[in-house]
Amino acid sequence: MAVITPVDTYSFSPGDLAIAERRPGISAFVRTRNGADFLRPTILSHAPFVDEIVAVYNQCTDGTEAVLAALQDELGSDKLKLFHYLPRVHPPGSTAHAAEPAASPHSVVNYSNFALTRTTRQVVVKLDDDHIAFERGLVPMVERLRRDGLAPGRMLCFSGLNLVRDEAGRVGIHADTPFSGNGDIGFFAMTPDAYFVHDRRFEDFRKYHFRRVFTGFAYWHMKYLKTGLGFANYEIGSGDNRRFARKEEAFRRRCEVLTIAEVAAAMPRLRSQVMRRVPIDKWALIGNRALAMAGGAVTQADLDAFLATYGLGSALAEAVA
C-alpha cells in the first residue's frame, strides 16, 4: 500500500532546508503534473544512482498517481517518497504566475521549494518527469561524485538531448533546440542559498550562487514525445500564457529533425574553444558541452540502443540508411 502524504498548504522558509540535519548521499526531486507518459522509466532509470527520490505531484488528471503508487510498491517508501501537493499551482509563463508571490502556496516557486525541502541528503539533483537516464554518461558522473565528493558552492551541470519525431515517425534531435539543461540542472551540495526564487517567467533556481561546470550528458529529454508535445501543462488554451504559446507556435511551425552526427558536426569548434576559456561559467559550460558533443560524447549507437530498449521506434539515421 503506497504511502502518500497530502499537503494542504505550505509556505517556504529557507530554514526548512535543514542543512545541518542532512545525511551523506544523493537526493533527487521530481515535480510532476500529468507526467504518466514517461514517469515510470524516468524514475526507474535513475533510482540505482541516487539514495532517495522525492516525487511531488499536483493537479493530475491522468494516471500519474497510480504510476507513482506502483513505483513506490516496487522501490519502497524509503527510496521513493510521495507527496500530493493540493493547492492549485499556476503554470510558469502565465500572467497568474507572474503576479503570485514566491511564498504563496499557489506559486510554482513555493511548490518547487517544498519538493526541495523534502529531500534529506547533502547532494541534490532536480529530475524532471521526462528525463530518462543516459547511463553511459550518468554512471561515471555518479561514481566520481561518490568517490570525490562535492564541495559547497560547486554545481556539476549536465545536459540531455531533445528527442522529436519527423513526419515519418522516425526519432532524431530537435534542430532548433538540440540540448536540454543549460546550466540549470546538475548535482549541487545543499547550502542555505540553494533554493528557488521568483522570476516573472518561471521559477528560478539560485544557480548563480554556484560555480557551474559542465560534466557531461546524462539523459534523453522526452518533452516533445509527450502527449501535447510537452506543452499541455501550460494552460495555453486559456490565453493566460503567451510565453509558452509562442514557444508552441514556433515548434509547430518549424520542427526540423537531425541525426546525432548532424548535431555533432554543427558544433562550432573554434567558438567553443574560446567560450570555454571565458571567465563566465555559463559560457564556458556551453563551450565545453559543444566540444563534448563534437567529440562523440553521445553517438548514434547510443540513441539506437535507447530506442530499442524502450520500444520507441527507429532513429532517423537508421531509416535513411
Short mmCIF file of C-alpha atoms in Angstrom, two decimals:
data_model
loop_
_atom_site.label_atom_id
_atom_site.label_comp_id
_atom_site.label_asym_id
_atom_site.label_seq_id
_atom_site.Cartn_x
_atom_site.Cartn_y
_atom_site.Cartn_z
CA MET A 1 0.00 0.00 0.00
CA ALA A 2 1.54 3.29 -1.11
CA VAL A 3 2.36 5.95 1.47
CA ILE A 4 1.31 9.31 0.02
CA THR A 5 1.43 12.46 2.14
CA PRO A 6 -1.18 15.10 1.25
CA VAL A 7 -0.07 18.74 1.50
CA ASP A 8 -2.96 21.13 2.18
CA THR A 9 -0.86 24.27 2.37
CA TYR A 10 2.77 25.28 2.66
CA SER A 11 4.85 28.46 2.64
CA PHE A 12 8.60 28.16 2.19
CA SER A 13 11.21 29.41 4.64
CA PRO A 14 14.96 28.81 3.98
CA GLY A 15 15.28 27.21 7.40
CA ASP A 16 13.10 24.35 6.11
CA LEU A 17 16.09 23.14 4.07
CA ALA A 18 17.53 21.73 7.34
CA ILE A 19 21.12 21.92 6.09
CA ALA A 20 22.73 20.70 9.34
CA GLU A 21 20.48 17.64 9.55
CA ARG A 22 21.20 16.27 6.09
CA ARG A 23 22.89 12.90 5.70
CA PRO A 24 25.60 11.91 3.21
CA GLY A 25 24.29 10.75 -0.15
CA ILE A 26 22.32 11.96 -3.16
CA SER A 27 18.65 13.02 -3.29
CA ALA A 28 16.64 13.59 -6.47
CA PHE A 29 13.37 15.52 -6.51
CA VAL A 30 10.61 15.40 -9.11
CA ARG A 31 7.71 17.79 -9.56
CA THR A 32 5.07 16.42 -11.89
CA ARG A 33 1.70 17.28 -13.37
CA ASN A 34 0.19 14.72 -15.72
CA GLY A 35 3.54 13.05 -16.22
CA ALA A 36 2.33 9.49 -16.75
CA ASP A 37 3.79 9.22 -20.27
CA PHE A 38 7.42 8.80 -19.15
CA LEU A 39 7.36 8.99 -15.36
CA ARG A 40 7.91 5.28 -14.82
CA PRO A 41 11.06 4.90 -16.98
CA THR A 42 12.35 8.23 -15.65
CA ILE A 43 12.23 7.11 -12.04
CA LEU A 44 13.33 3.52 -12.63
CA SER A 45 16.29 4.57 -14.78
CA HIS A 46 17.55 6.99 -12.11
CA ALA A 47 16.74 5.00 -8.96
CA PRO A 48 20.00 2.98 -8.99
CA PHE A 49 22.10 6.16 -8.92
CA VAL A 50 20.54 8.08 -6.01
CA ASP A 51 19.72 7.31 -2.39
CA GLU A 52 16.19 8.70 -2.49
CA ILE A 53 13.71 10.23 -4.91
CA VAL A 54 11.14 12.75 -3.68
CA ALA A 55 8.17 12.97 -6.04
CA VAL A 56 5.58 15.74 -5.60
CA TYR A 57 2.54 15.84 -7.87
CA ASN A 58 -0.11 18.48 -8.48
CA GLN A 59 -3.34 18.77 -10.49
CA CYS A 60 -3.00 15.37 -12.16
CA THR A 61 -5.90 14.11 -14.26
CA ASP A 62 -4.06 11.24 -15.95
CA GLY A 63 -2.61 8.13 -14.34
CA THR A 64 0.27 9.87 -12.56
CA GLU A 65 -0.82 8.97 -9.04
CA ALA A 66 -1.30 5.31 -9.93
CA VAL A 67 2.10 5.20 -11.64
CA LEU A 68 3.80 6.69 -8.59
CA ALA A 69 1.98 4.39 -6.17
CA ALA A 70 3.01 1.32 -8.17
CA LEU A 71 6.61 2.54 -8.31
CA GLN A 72 6.71 3.03 -4.55
CA ASP A 73 5.42 -0.51 -4.07
CA GLU A 74 8.38 -1.70 -6.16
CA LEU A 75 11.09 0.56 -4.77
CA GLY A 76 9.93 1.04 -1.19
CA SER A 77 8.79 4.15 0.68
CA ASP A 78 12.33 4.99 1.84
CA LYS A 79 13.60 5.08 -1.75
CA LEU A 80 10.59 6.85 -3.29
CA LYS A 81 8.76 9.40 -1.13
CA LEU A 82 5.42 10.65 -2.44
CA PHE A 83 3.61 13.93 -1.74
CA HIS A 84 0.30 15.16 -3.18
CA TYR A 85 0.52 18.95 -3.23
CA LEU A 86 -3.12 20.03 -3.17
CA PRO A 87 -3.16 23.83 -3.80
CA ARG A 88 -3.58 24.85 -7.42
CA VAL A 89 -0.19 25.88 -8.84
CA HIS A 90 -0.09 28.49 -11.60
CA PRO A 91 1.98 27.32 -14.58
CA PRO A 92 5.27 29.05 -15.43
CA GLY A 93 4.89 31.70 -18.11
CA SER A 94 1.36 32.60 -17.12
CA THR A 95 0.25 36.06 -16.00
CA ALA A 96 -1.07 34.43 -12.82
CA HIS A 97 2.41 33.09 -12.07
CA ALA A 98 4.00 36.49 -12.74
CA ALA A 99 1.71 38.10 -10.15
CA GLU A 100 1.85 35.37 -7.49
CA PRO A 101 4.23 35.94 -4.53
CA ALA A 102 7.02 33.37 -4.28
CA ALA A 103 5.92 32.08 -0.87
CA SER A 104 2.29 31.62 -1.90
CA PRO A 105 1.03 28.02 -1.89
CA HIS A 106 -0.16 28.70 -5.47
CA SER A 107 3.28 29.68 -6.78
CA VAL A 108 5.41 27.18 -8.69
CA VAL A 109 8.34 28.71 -6.79
CA ASN A 110 6.86 27.65 -3.46
CA TYR A 111 5.82 24.28 -4.89
CA SER A 112 9.38 23.67 -6.08
CA ASN A 113 10.86 24.72 -2.76
CA PHE A 114 8.51 22.36 -0.94
CA ALA A 115 9.87 19.47 -3.02
CA LEU A 116 13.42 20.58 -2.28
CA THR A 117 12.77 20.70 1.48
CA ARG A 118 11.56 17.11 1.48
CA THR A 119 14.98 15.86 0.36
CA THR A 120 17.28 14.67 3.15
CA ARG A 121 20.75 14.17 1.60
CA GLN A 122 23.70 16.52 1.29
CA VAL A 123 23.84 16.41 -2.51
CA VAL A 124 20.68 17.11 -4.50
CA VAL A 125 19.68 16.98 -8.15
CA LYS A 126 16.49 18.08 -9.90
CA LEU A 127 14.85 15.39 -12.03
CA ASP A 128 12.07 16.22 -14.49
CA ASP A 129 9.35 13.68 -15.22
CA ASP A 130 10.51 13.31 -18.84
CA HIS A 131 14.24 12.72 -18.29
CA ILE A 132 15.21 9.10 -18.99
CA ALA A 133 18.76 8.34 -17.89
CA PHE A 134 21.57 8.10 -20.43
CA GLU A 135 23.51 5.56 -18.40
CA ARG A 136 26.79 5.67 -20.33
CA GLY A 137 27.08 9.34 -19.37
CA LEU A 138 25.47 9.19 -15.93
CA VAL A 139 27.39 6.25 -14.44
CA PRO A 140 30.86 7.88 -14.41
CA MET A 141 29.37 11.14 -13.08
CA VAL A 142 27.87 9.42 -10.06
CA GLU A 143 30.96 7.28 -9.49
CA ARG A 144 33.18 10.37 -9.40
CA LEU A 145 30.74 12.23 -7.21
CA ARG A 146 30.53 9.42 -4.64
CA ARG A 147 34.30 8.93 -4.71
CA ASP A 148 35.46 12.57 -4.65
CA GLY A 149 32.51 14.34 -3.04
CA LEU A 150 31.20 17.76 -3.98
CA ALA A 151 32.28 20.97 -2.32
CA PRO A 152 29.61 23.52 -1.35
CA GLY A 153 29.42 26.26 -3.95
CA ARG A 154 30.10 23.95 -6.90
CA MET A 155 27.46 22.59 -9.27
CA LEU A 156 28.17 19.70 -11.65
CA CYS A 157 25.86 20.57 -14.54
CA PHE A 158 24.77 18.13 -17.20
CA SER A 159 22.58 18.22 -20.29
CA GLY A 160 20.27 15.99 -22.29
CA LEU A 161 19.24 15.76 -25.93
CA ASN A 162 15.74 16.80 -27.06
CA LEU A 163 14.16 13.94 -28.99
CA VAL A 164 11.46 14.54 -31.62
CA ARG A 165 9.74 12.57 -34.38
CA ASP A 166 9.78 13.54 -38.02
CA GLU A 167 6.73 13.25 -40.26
CA ALA A 168 7.59 9.60 -40.96
CA GLY A 169 7.70 8.81 -37.23
CA ARG A 170 11.49 8.43 -37.02
CA VAL A 171 13.22 9.82 -33.95
CA GLY A 172 16.00 12.36 -34.07
CA ILE A 173 17.23 15.53 -32.37
CA HIS A 174 15.37 18.83 -32.49
CA ALA A 175 17.40 21.15 -34.71
CA ASP A 176 16.42 24.47 -33.11
CA THR A 177 16.91 23.34 -29.51
CA PRO A 178 19.06 20.20 -29.55
CA PHE A 179 20.02 20.47 -25.89
CA SER A 180 18.10 20.43 -22.63
CA GLY A 181 19.81 21.70 -19.50
CA ASN A 182 21.71 24.96 -19.96
CA GLY A 183 23.34 25.28 -16.58
CA ASP A 184 20.11 24.88 -14.60
CA ILE A 185 20.31 21.13 -13.97
CA GLY A 186 23.04 19.30 -12.10
CA PHE A 187 24.30 17.92 -8.82
CA PHE A 188 24.79 20.51 -6.08
CA ALA A 189 25.73 20.36 -2.41
CA MET A 190 22.94 21.82 -0.29
CA THR A 191 23.67 25.21 1.24
CA PRO A 192 21.41 27.85 2.83
CA ASP A 193 21.40 29.66 -0.54
CA ALA A 194 20.17 26.68 -2.59
CA TYR A 195 16.51 27.30 -3.34
CA PHE A 196 14.12 28.73 -5.95
CA VAL A 197 13.15 32.39 -6.28
CA HIS A 198 10.57 34.23 -8.32
CA ASP A 199 11.11 35.31 -11.90
CA ARG A 200 8.13 36.67 -13.83
CA ARG A 201 8.71 33.96 -16.43
CA PHE A 202 9.34 30.90 -14.25
CA GLU A 203 10.78 29.52 -11.02
CA ASP A 204 14.48 30.39 -10.95
CA PHE A 205 16.92 28.19 -9.05
CA ARG A 206 19.63 30.32 -7.41
CA LYS A 207 22.34 28.74 -9.55
CA TYR A 208 24.34 31.98 -9.54
CA HIS A 209 25.41 31.03 -6.01
CA PHE A 210 27.36 28.12 -7.52
CA ARG A 211 30.44 27.74 -9.70
CA ARG A 212 28.93 25.72 -12.53
CA VAL A 213 30.94 23.27 -14.63
CA PHE A 214 29.77 21.02 -17.43
CA THR A 215 30.21 17.37 -16.52
CA GLY A 216 28.58 15.55 -19.46
CA PHE A 217 25.34 14.25 -20.96
CA ALA A 218 23.10 12.36 -18.56
CA TYR A 219 19.60 11.97 -20.02
CA TRP A 220 17.32 11.81 -23.02
CA HIS A 221 14.69 14.55 -22.91
CA MET A 222 11.26 13.22 -23.86
CA LYS A 223 9.33 16.52 -23.74
CA TYR A 224 8.50 16.61 -27.44
CA LEU A 225 7.37 12.97 -27.40
CA LYS A 226 4.84 13.57 -24.61
CA THR A 227 1.10 13.99 -25.03
CA GLY A 228 0.58 17.54 -26.25
CA LEU A 229 4.27 17.80 -27.26
CA GLY A 230 5.15 18.80 -23.70
CA PHE A 231 3.03 21.98 -23.78
CA ALA A 232 -0.16 20.56 -22.24
CA ASN A 233 0.51 21.73 -18.67
CA TYR A 234 1.00 25.40 -19.52
CA GLU A 235 -2.74 26.08 -19.96
CA ILE A 236 -2.10 27.79 -23.28
CA GLY A 237 -5.74 27.47 -24.32
CA SER A 238 -6.80 29.83 -21.55
CA GLY A 239 -4.97 32.70 -23.22
CA ASP A 240 -3.08 33.34 -19.98
CA ASN A 241 0.30 32.02 -21.10
CA ARG A 242 1.64 33.95 -24.06
CA ARG A 243 5.24 32.93 -23.36
CA PHE A 244 4.64 29.23 -23.94
CA ALA A 245 2.01 29.89 -26.62
CA ARG A 246 4.80 31.49 -28.66
CA LYS A 247 7.11 28.56 -27.93
CA GLU A 248 4.50 26.06 -29.08
CA GLU A 249 3.77 28.04 -32.24
CA ALA A 250 7.48 28.17 -33.07
CA PHE A 251 7.85 24.43 -32.51
CA ARG A 252 4.89 23.52 -34.73
CA ARG A 253 5.95 25.98 -37.42
CA ARG A 254 9.44 24.55 -37.76
CA CYS A 255 10.30 21.15 -36.39
CA GLU A 256 13.45 20.08 -38.23
CA VAL A 257 14.91 16.77 -37.09
CA LEU A 258 18.65 15.98 -37.13
CA THR A 259 20.73 12.87 -36.65
CA ILE A 260 23.27 12.63 -33.86
CA ALA A 261 26.06 13.02 -36.42
CA GLU A 262 24.48 16.19 -37.83
CA VAL A 263 24.23 17.73 -34.37
CA ALA A 264 27.86 16.87 -33.63
CA ALA A 265 29.01 18.29 -36.96
CA ALA A 266 27.15 21.54 -36.32
CA MET A 267 29.05 22.28 -33.13
CA PRO A 268 31.21 25.41 -33.66
CA ARG A 269 34.59 24.09 -32.55
CA LEU A 270 36.55 27.35 -32.67
CA ARG A 271 33.90 29.36 -30.84
CA SER A 272 33.55 26.56 -28.32
CA GLN A 273 37.28 26.58 -27.60
CA VAL A 274 37.12 30.32 -26.98
CA MET A 275 33.95 30.20 -24.89
CA ARG A 276 35.30 27.51 -22.59
CA ARG A 277 38.08 29.93 -21.55
CA VAL A 278 35.81 32.90 -20.86
CA PRO A 279 35.53 33.54 -17.09
CA ILE A 280 31.72 33.33 -17.13
CA ASP A 281 30.66 29.89 -16.06
CA LYS A 282 27.65 29.52 -18.37
CA TRP A 283 29.67 30.45 -21.47
CA ALA A 284 32.37 28.01 -20.51
CA LEU A 285 29.72 25.38 -19.82
CA ILE A 286 28.16 25.84 -23.26
CA GLY A 287 31.56 25.72 -24.92
CA ASN A 288 32.55 22.54 -23.14
CA ARG A 289 29.22 20.95 -23.98
CA ALA A 290 29.67 21.71 -27.67
CA LEU A 291 33.17 20.24 -27.62
CA ALA A 292 31.90 17.13 -25.86
CA MET A 293 29.16 16.66 -28.44
CA ALA A 294 31.58 17.20 -31.33
CA GLY A 295 33.94 14.70 -29.71
CA GLY A 296 31.40 11.85 -29.64
CA ALA A 297 30.07 12.08 -26.07
CA VAL A 298 26.75 10.81 -27.48
CA THR A 299 26.67 8.55 -30.54
CA GLN A 300 24.12 7.16 -32.94
CA ALA A 301 24.65 3.75 -31.35
CA ASP A 302 23.61 5.26 -28.00
CA LEU A 303 20.36 6.55 -29.49
CA ASP A 304 19.67 3.30 -31.34
CA ALA A 305 20.14 1.28 -28.15
CA PHE A 306 17.92 3.65 -26.17
CA LEU A 307 15.07 3.50 -28.68
CA ALA A 308 15.28 -0.29 -28.82
CA THR A 309 15.28 -0.62 -25.03
CA TYR A 310 12.12 1.44 -24.62
CA GLY A 311 10.34 0.39 -27.82
CA LEU A 312 10.22 3.92 -29.23
CA GLY A 313 10.70 3.01 -32.89
CA SER A 314 13.58 3.71 -35.25
CA ALA A 315 16.12 6.51 -35.35
CA LEU A 316 16.32 8.95 -38.23
CA ALA A 317 19.76 7.75 -39.38
CA GLU A 318 18.72 4.10 -39.34
CA ALA A 319 15.67 4.75 -41.55
CA VAL A 320 17.63 6.89 -44.03
CA ALA A 321 20.39 4.30 -44.30
#
